[in-house]
Amino acid sequence: MATLEFGATSYQDPAEITKVLADEGIIYERWGTRPESCSDDSKVLEAYAPEVARLKEQGRYVHADLVALSPNTPGLDDICEKFVKEHHHDDDEVRFVVEGAGVFEVMSQKGDAMFKISTEPGDLVVIPAKRRHLFYLTEKKAIRCIRLFKDSKGWEAIYSRP
Ligand SMILES: [Fe+2]
């Protein structure tokens, strides 16, 4: 379950996290874990099909896939290095954590502070397009996520400020 560190306050209750992040324009939902979801990619997408379909409709996303990082991923350090630098995207960053863990630090709407969302399996986070953020793995260096895109070709990190 996620933890949100916002200023001096730490939140662990999913309902509270959802509310605090909604006020910041970030979608957080607790979908929970499904035991059958830890096999192949198509089974994972099947296990979360209703939630993915709803989100696609709400956010006009057209494409869903799975991404996995682990200590066995070739070039893991280089990949992590890209996303630990503050950046934004022209598309939303939509991540549902199936396995593992990862930390997002997201710029507040006012642009005056970063808040930290530590995600675990069962957590969905949507960072809107153009919002500055960074991402890193935890000590285990492993995560497996469902991603959704409005345009599967246009998703890349942009480091310079808009
Ligand atoms: Fe990103």
PDB file of C-alpha atoms and ligand atoms in Angstrom, residues 82-83 85-89 91-93 95 104 127 131-135 155-158, ligand 1:
ATOM      1  CA  LYS A  82      17.102   8.742 -16.890  1.00  0.00           C
ATOM      2  CA  PHE A  83      14.108   8.831 -14.599  1.00  0.00           C
ATOM      3  CA  LYS A  85      16.359  13.364 -12.998  1.00  0.00           C
ATOM      4  CA  GLU A  86      13.421  15.744 -12.793  1.00  0.00           C
ATOM      5  CA  HIS A  87      11.398  15.629 -16.044  1.00  0.00           C
ATOM      6  CA  HIS A  88       7.917  15.713 -17.545  1.00  0.00           C
ATOM      7  CA  HIS A  89       6.091  14.090 -20.458  1.00  0.00           C
ATOM      8  CA  ASP A  91       1.403  12.363 -22.172  1.00  0.00           C
ATOM      9  CA  ASP A  92       0.127  11.338 -18.743  1.00  0.00           C
ATOM     10  CA  GLU A  93       2.347   8.936 -16.807  1.00  0.00           C
ATOM     11  CA  ARG A  95       1.390   3.340 -13.690  1.00  0.00           C
ATOM     12  CA  PHE A 104       7.557   9.121  -7.436  1.00  0.00           C
ATOM     13  CA  ILE A 127       0.705  11.983 -13.159  1.00  0.00           C
ATOM     14  CA  ARG A 131       3.782  17.880 -14.442  1.00  0.00           C
ATOM     15  CA  ARG A 132       7.414  17.784 -13.317  1.00  0.00           C
ATOM     16  CA  HIS A 133       8.406  14.621 -11.452  1.00  0.00           C
ATOM     17  CA  LEU A 134      11.108  12.046 -10.951  1.00  0.00           C
ATOM     18  CA  PHE A 135      11.077   8.335 -10.235  1.00  0.00           C
ATOM     19  CA  TRP A 155       6.186   8.983 -24.543  1.00  0.00           C
ATOM     20  CA  GLU A 156       9.618  10.210 -23.593  1.00  0.00           C
ATOM     21  CA  ALA A 157      11.212  12.121 -20.753  1.00  0.00           C
ATOM     22  CA  ILE A 158      11.658  15.867 -21.313  1.00  0.00           C
TER      23      ILE A 158
HETATM   24 FE    FE B   1       8.261  10.175 -15.943  1.00  0.00          FE
END
